[in-house]
GROMACS .gro file of C-alpha atoms in nm:
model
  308
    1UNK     CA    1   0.447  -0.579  -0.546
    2UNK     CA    2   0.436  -0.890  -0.792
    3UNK     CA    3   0.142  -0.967  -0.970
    4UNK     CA    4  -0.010  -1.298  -0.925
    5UNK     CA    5  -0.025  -1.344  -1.320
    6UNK     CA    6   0.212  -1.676  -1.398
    7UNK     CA    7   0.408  -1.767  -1.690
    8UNK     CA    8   0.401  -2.123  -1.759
    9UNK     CA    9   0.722  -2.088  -1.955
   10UNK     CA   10   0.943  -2.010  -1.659
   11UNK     CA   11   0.945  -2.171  -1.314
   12UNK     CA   12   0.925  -2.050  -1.003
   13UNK     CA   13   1.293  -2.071  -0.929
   14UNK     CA   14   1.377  -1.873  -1.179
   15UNK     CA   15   1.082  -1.598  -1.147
   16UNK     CA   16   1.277  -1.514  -0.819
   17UNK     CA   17   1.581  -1.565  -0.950
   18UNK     CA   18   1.514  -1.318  -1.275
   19UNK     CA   19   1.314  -1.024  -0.978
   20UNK     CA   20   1.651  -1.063  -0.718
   21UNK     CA   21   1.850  -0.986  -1.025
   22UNK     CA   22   1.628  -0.697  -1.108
   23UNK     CA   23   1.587  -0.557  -0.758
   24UNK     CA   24   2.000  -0.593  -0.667
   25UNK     CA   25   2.087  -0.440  -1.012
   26UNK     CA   26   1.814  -0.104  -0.927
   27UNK     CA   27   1.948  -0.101  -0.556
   28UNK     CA   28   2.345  -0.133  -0.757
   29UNK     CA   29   2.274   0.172  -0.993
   30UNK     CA   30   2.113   0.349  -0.673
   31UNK     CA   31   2.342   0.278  -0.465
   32UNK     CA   32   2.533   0.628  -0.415
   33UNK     CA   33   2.201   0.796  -0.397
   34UNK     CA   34   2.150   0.589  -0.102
   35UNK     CA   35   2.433   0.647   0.083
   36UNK     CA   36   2.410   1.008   0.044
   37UNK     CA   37   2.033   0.963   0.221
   38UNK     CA   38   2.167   0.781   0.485
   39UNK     CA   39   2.456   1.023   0.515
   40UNK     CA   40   2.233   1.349   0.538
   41UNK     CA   41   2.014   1.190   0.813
   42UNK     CA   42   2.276   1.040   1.011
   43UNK     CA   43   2.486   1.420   0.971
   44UNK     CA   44   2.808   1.300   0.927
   45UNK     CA   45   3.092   1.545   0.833
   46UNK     CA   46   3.084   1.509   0.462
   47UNK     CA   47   2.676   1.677   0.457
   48UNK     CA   48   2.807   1.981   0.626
   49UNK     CA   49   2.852   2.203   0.281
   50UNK     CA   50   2.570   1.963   0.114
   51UNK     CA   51   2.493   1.672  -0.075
   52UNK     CA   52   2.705   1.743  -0.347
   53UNK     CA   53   3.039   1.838  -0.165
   54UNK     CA   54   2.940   1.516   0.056
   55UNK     CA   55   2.991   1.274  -0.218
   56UNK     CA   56   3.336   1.470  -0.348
   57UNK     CA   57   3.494   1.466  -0.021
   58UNK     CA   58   3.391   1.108   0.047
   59UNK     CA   59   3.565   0.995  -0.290
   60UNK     CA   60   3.859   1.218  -0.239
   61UNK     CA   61   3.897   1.017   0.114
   62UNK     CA   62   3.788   0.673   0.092
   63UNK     CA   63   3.814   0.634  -0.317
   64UNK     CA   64   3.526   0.588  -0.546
   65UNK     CA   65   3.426   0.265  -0.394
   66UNK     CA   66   3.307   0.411  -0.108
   67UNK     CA   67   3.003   0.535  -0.254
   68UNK     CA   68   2.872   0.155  -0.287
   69UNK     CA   69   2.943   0.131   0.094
   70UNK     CA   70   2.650  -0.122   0.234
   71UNK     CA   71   2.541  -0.171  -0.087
   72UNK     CA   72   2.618  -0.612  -0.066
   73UNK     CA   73   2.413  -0.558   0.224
   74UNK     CA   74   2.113  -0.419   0.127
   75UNK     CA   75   2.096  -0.682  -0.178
   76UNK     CA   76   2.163  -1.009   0.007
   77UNK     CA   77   1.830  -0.851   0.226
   78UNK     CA   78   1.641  -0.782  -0.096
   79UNK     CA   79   1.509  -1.106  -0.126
   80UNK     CA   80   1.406  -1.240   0.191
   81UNK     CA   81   1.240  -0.874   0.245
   82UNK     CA   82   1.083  -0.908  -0.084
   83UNK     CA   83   0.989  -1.284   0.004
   84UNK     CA   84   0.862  -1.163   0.328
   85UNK     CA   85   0.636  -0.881   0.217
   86UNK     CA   86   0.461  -1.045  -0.087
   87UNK     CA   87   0.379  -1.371   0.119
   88UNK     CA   88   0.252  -1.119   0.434
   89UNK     CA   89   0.102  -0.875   0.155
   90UNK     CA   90  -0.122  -1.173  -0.010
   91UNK     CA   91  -0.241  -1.334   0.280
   92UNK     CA   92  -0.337  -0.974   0.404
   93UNK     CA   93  -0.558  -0.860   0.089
   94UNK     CA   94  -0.679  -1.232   0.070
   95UNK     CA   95  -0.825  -1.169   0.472
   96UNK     CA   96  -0.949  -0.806   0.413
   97UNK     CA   97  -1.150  -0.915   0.116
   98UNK     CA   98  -1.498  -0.891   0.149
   99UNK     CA   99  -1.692  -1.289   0.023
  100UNK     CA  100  -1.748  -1.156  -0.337
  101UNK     CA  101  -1.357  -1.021  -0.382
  102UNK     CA  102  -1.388  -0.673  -0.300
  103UNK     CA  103  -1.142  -0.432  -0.131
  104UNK     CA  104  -1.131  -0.039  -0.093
  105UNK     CA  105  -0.770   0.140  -0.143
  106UNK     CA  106  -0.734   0.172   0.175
  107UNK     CA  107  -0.791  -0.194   0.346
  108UNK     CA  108  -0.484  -0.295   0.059
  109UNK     CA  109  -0.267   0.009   0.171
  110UNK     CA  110  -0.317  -0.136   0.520
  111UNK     CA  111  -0.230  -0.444   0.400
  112UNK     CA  112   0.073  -0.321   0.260
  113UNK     CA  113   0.202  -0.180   0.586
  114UNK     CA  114   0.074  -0.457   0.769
  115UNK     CA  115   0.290  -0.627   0.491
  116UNK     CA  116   0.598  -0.430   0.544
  117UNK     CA  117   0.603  -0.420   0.900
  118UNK     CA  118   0.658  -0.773   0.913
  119UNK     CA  119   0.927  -0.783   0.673
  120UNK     CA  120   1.092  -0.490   0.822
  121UNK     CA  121   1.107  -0.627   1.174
  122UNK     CA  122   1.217  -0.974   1.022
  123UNK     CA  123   1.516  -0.826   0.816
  124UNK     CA  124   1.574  -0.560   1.066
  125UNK     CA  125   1.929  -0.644   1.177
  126UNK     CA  126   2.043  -0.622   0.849
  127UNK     CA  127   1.938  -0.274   0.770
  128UNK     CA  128   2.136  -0.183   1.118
  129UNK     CA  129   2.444  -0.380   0.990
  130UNK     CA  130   2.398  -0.152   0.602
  131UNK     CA  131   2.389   0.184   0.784
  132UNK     CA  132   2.718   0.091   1.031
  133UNK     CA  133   2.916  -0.023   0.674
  134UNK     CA  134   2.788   0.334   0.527
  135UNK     CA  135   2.891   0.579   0.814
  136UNK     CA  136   3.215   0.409   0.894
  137UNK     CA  137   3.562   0.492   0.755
  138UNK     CA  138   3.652   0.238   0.435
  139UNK     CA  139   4.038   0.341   0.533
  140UNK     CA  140   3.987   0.263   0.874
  141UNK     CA  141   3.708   0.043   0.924
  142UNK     CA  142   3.518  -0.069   1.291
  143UNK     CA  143   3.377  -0.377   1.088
  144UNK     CA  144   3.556  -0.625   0.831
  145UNK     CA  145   3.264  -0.709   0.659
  146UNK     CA  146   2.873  -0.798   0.734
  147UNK     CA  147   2.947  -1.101   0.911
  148UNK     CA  148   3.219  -0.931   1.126
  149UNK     CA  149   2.967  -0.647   1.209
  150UNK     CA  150   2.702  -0.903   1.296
  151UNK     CA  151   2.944  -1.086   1.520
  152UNK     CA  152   3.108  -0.748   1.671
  153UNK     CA  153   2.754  -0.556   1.748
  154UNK     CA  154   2.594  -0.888   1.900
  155UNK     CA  155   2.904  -0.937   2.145
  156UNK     CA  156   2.952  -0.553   2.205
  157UNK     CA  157   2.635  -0.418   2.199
  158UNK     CA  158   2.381  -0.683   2.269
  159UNK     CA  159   2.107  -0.820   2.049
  160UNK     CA  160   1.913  -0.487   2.076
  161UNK     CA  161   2.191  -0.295   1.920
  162UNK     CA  162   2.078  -0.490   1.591
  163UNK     CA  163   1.671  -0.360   1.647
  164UNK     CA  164   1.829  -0.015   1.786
  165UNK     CA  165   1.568   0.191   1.584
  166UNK     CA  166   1.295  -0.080   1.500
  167UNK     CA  167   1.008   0.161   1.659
  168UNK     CA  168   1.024   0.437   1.400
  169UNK     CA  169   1.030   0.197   1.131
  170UNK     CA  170   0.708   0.086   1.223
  171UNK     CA  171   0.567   0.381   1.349
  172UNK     CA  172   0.690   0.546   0.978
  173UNK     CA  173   0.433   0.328   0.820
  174UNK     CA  174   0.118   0.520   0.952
  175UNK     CA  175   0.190   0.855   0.769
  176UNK     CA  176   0.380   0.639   0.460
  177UNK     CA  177   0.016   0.439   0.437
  178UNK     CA  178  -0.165   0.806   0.475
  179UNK     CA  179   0.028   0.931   0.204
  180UNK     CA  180  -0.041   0.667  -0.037
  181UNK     CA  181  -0.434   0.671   0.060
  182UNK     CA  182  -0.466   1.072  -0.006
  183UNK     CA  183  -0.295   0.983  -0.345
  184UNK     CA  184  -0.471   0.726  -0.449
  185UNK     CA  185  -0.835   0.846  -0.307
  186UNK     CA  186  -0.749   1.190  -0.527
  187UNK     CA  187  -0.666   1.014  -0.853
  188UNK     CA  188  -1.076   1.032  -1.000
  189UNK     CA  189  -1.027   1.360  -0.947
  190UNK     CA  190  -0.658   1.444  -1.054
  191UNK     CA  191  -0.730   1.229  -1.409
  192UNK     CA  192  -1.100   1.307  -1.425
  193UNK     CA  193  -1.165   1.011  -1.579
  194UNK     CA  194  -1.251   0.607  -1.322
  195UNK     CA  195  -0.928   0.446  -1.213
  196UNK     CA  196  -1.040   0.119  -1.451
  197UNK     CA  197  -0.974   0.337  -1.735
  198UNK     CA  198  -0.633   0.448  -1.682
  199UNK     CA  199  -0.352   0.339  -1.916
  200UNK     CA  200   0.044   0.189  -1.782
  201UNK     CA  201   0.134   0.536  -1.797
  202UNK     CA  202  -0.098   0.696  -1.553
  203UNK     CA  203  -0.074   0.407  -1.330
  204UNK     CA  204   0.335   0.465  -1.314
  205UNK     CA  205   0.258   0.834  -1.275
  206UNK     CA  206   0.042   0.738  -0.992
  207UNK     CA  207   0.287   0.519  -0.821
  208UNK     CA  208   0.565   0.744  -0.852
  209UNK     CA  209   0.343   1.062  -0.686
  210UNK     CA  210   0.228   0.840  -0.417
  211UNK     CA  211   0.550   0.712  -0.316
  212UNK     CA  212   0.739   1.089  -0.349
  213UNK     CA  213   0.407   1.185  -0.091
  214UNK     CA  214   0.403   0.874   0.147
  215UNK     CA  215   0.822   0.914   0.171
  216UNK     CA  216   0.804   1.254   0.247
  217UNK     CA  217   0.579   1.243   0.545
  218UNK     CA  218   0.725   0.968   0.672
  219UNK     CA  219   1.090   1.071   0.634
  220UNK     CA  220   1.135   1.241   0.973
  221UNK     CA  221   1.061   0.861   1.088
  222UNK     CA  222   1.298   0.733   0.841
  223UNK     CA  223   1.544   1.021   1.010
  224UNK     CA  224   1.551   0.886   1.342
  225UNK     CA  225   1.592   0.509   1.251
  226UNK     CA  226   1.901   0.598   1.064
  227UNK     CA  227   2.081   0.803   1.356
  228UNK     CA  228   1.975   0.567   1.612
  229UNK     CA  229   2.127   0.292   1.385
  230UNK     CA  230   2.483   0.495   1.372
  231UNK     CA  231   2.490   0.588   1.712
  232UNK     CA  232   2.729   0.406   1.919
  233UNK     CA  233   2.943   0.445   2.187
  234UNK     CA  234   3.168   0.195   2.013
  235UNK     CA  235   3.204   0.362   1.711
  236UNK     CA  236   3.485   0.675   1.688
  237UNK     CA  237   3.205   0.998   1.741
  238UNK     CA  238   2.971   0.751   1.803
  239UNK     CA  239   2.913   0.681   1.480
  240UNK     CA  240   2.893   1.003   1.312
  241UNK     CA  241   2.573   1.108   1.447
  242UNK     CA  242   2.549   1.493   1.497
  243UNK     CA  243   2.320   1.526   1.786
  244UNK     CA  244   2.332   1.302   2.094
  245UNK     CA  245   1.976   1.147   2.257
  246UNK     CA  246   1.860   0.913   2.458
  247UNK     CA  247   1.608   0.711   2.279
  248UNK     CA  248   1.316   0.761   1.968
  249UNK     CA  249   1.175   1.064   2.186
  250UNK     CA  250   1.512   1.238   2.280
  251UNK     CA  251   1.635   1.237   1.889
  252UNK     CA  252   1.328   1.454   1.760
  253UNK     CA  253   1.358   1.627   2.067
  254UNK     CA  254   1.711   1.688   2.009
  255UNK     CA  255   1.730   1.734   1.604
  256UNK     CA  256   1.451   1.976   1.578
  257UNK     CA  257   1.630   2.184   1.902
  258UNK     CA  258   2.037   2.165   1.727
  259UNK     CA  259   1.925   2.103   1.387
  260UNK     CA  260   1.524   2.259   1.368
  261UNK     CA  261   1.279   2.101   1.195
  262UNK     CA  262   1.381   2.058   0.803
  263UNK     CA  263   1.666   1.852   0.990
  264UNK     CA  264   1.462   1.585   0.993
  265UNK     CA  265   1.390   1.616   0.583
  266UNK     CA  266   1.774   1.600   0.557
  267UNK     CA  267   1.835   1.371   0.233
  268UNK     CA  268   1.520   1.357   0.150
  269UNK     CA  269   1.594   1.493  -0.236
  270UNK     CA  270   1.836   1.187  -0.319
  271UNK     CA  271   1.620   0.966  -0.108
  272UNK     CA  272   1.295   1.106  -0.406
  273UNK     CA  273   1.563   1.059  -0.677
  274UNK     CA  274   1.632   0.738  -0.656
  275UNK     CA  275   1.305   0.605  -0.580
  276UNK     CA  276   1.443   0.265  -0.516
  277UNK     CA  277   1.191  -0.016  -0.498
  278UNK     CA  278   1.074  -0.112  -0.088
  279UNK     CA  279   0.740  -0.151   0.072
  280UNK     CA  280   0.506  -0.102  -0.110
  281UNK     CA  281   0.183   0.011   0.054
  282UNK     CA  282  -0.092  -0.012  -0.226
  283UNK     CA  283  -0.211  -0.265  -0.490
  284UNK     CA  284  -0.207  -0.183  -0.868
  285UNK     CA  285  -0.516  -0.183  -1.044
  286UNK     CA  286  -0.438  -0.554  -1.269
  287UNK     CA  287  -0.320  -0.676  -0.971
  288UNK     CA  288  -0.650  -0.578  -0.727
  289UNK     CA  289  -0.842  -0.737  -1.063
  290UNK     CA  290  -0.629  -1.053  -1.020
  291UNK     CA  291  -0.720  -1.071  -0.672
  292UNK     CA  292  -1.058  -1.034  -0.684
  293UNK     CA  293  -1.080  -1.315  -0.956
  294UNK     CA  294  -0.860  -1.570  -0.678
  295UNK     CA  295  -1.080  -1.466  -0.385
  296UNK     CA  296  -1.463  -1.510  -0.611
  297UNK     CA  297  -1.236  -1.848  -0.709
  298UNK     CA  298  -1.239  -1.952  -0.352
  299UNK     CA  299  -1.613  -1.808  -0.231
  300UNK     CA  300  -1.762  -1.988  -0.587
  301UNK     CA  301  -2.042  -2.148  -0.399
  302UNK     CA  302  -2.071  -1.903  -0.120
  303UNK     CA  303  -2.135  -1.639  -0.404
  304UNK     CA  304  -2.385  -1.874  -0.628
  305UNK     CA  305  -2.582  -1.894  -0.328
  306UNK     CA  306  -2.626  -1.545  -0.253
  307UNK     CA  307  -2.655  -1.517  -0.608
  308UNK     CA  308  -2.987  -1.749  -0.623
   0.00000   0.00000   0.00000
């Protein structure tokens, strides 16, 4: 999340201009790392001797392109996402505040899921459209590009085709926003020492431990998006997918009974590895400081009084 500190020596325009360029260039050097996570959950052919065979057979294939498949995708969606979730995320932490600019961990990790749910469900179709580009053939492609797979699910599939998969999205956000609360509610105790005093480097050891324990109990979620994405009766093997359901239910039901139940922590060690940046469920400590300072800005008088 961006903090709200401004530099008068750049503008707006290019602020976002200089954090799309950062975010598409991460989610660029990521990008095979990704596809291999999408890969593993969807259980295409190339996972079935592992991660690492998966990415030789793929280039042996489809060529070494193919491991930046959906990867224009997923950066044209960076920045309305981003947009999205910051101008959701502010508002959020600016209404859970208490009058004097107070708020606990975990009223700003709700704030962040709040946050990312409505990005998520906004952007939504496009994160359908980046895992049909990953699990289909390069060689022999069902889609000509993003606006071709747009056009192609909406007219074959209907407009739910592009949410097919919205509900564990949303429903990953509860364990994801658990995670990060059991993290950040243990880090007195893990550092021994208040979270005011902590230095960059603990702080970006913090983050990184919190997101590696909110992604991994919310993966199974993440699991089930991804093969109800790829599923698809208009797809050759439907996609790719390697068990067959009915709905949200049906595919746990179905990848814990053909898979058991690590199959839904398939990928989950590339997905760790490249840690790329996405919602972000908690506020950094400079940035809940910043916050405070804008909300005691706006409750000046309110706060005198009491004050007096």
């Amino acid at each position: 999340m961006a903090t709200l500190r401004r530099d008068g020596r750049v503008t707006a325009l290019q602020r976002l201009g200089c954090a799309g360029l950062a975010g598409a260039l991460s989610l660029s050097l990521t990008a095979p790392l990704e596809l291999l996570t999408v890969l593993a959950q969807v259980g295409t052919w190339h996972c079935r001797r592992g991660l690492r065979d998966a990415g030789r057979s793929l280039c042996r294939t489809e060529g070494v392109r193919a491991l930046w498949k959906g990867n224009l995708t997923a950066c044209l969606r960076l920045c309305p996402y981003s947009a999205l979730q910051l101008a959701a995320s502010r508002r959020l932490v600016t209404l859970f505040m208490d009058e004097l600019g107070h708020i606990s961990h975990w009223r700003a990790i709700m704030a962040g899921s709040l946050a990312g749910m409505v990005a998520t469900t906004v952007t939504y179709p496009s994160d359908v459209v980046k895992t049909r580009l990953i699990v289909q053939n390069r060689l022999e492609p069902s889609y000509q590009g993003i606006l071709h797979a747009f056009y192609k699910i909406y007219h074959q599939e209907g407009l739910r085709a592009l949410y097919r998969g919205v509900s564990p999205a949303i429903l990953g956000a509860v364990p994801f926003s658990a995670g990060s609360f059991f993290v950040y509610i243990s880090l007195d105790t893990i550092w021994q020492e208040p979270i005011v005093r902590f230095t960059p480097l603990q702080n970006f050891v913090n983050g990184c431990v919190a997101a590696a324990v909110a992604q991994t109990l919310s993966f199974p979620f993440e699991t089930v998006k991804r093969k109800m994405q790829a599923q698809s009766p208009w797809l050759p093997h439907y996609g790719g997918v390697d068990v067959h359901f009915t709905g949200m239910a049906d595919c746990f039901r179905q990848t814990v009974k053909h898979k058991g139940v690590l199959g839904l922590w398939r990928g989950l060690t590339p997905s760790l590895l490249k840690l790329t940046p996405g919602v972000d469920q908690s506020l950094h400590p400079q940035e809940l400081r910043e916050l405070k300072l804008l909300r005691r800005e706006n409750f000046e008088p309110r706060k005198s009084a009491l004050e007096n």
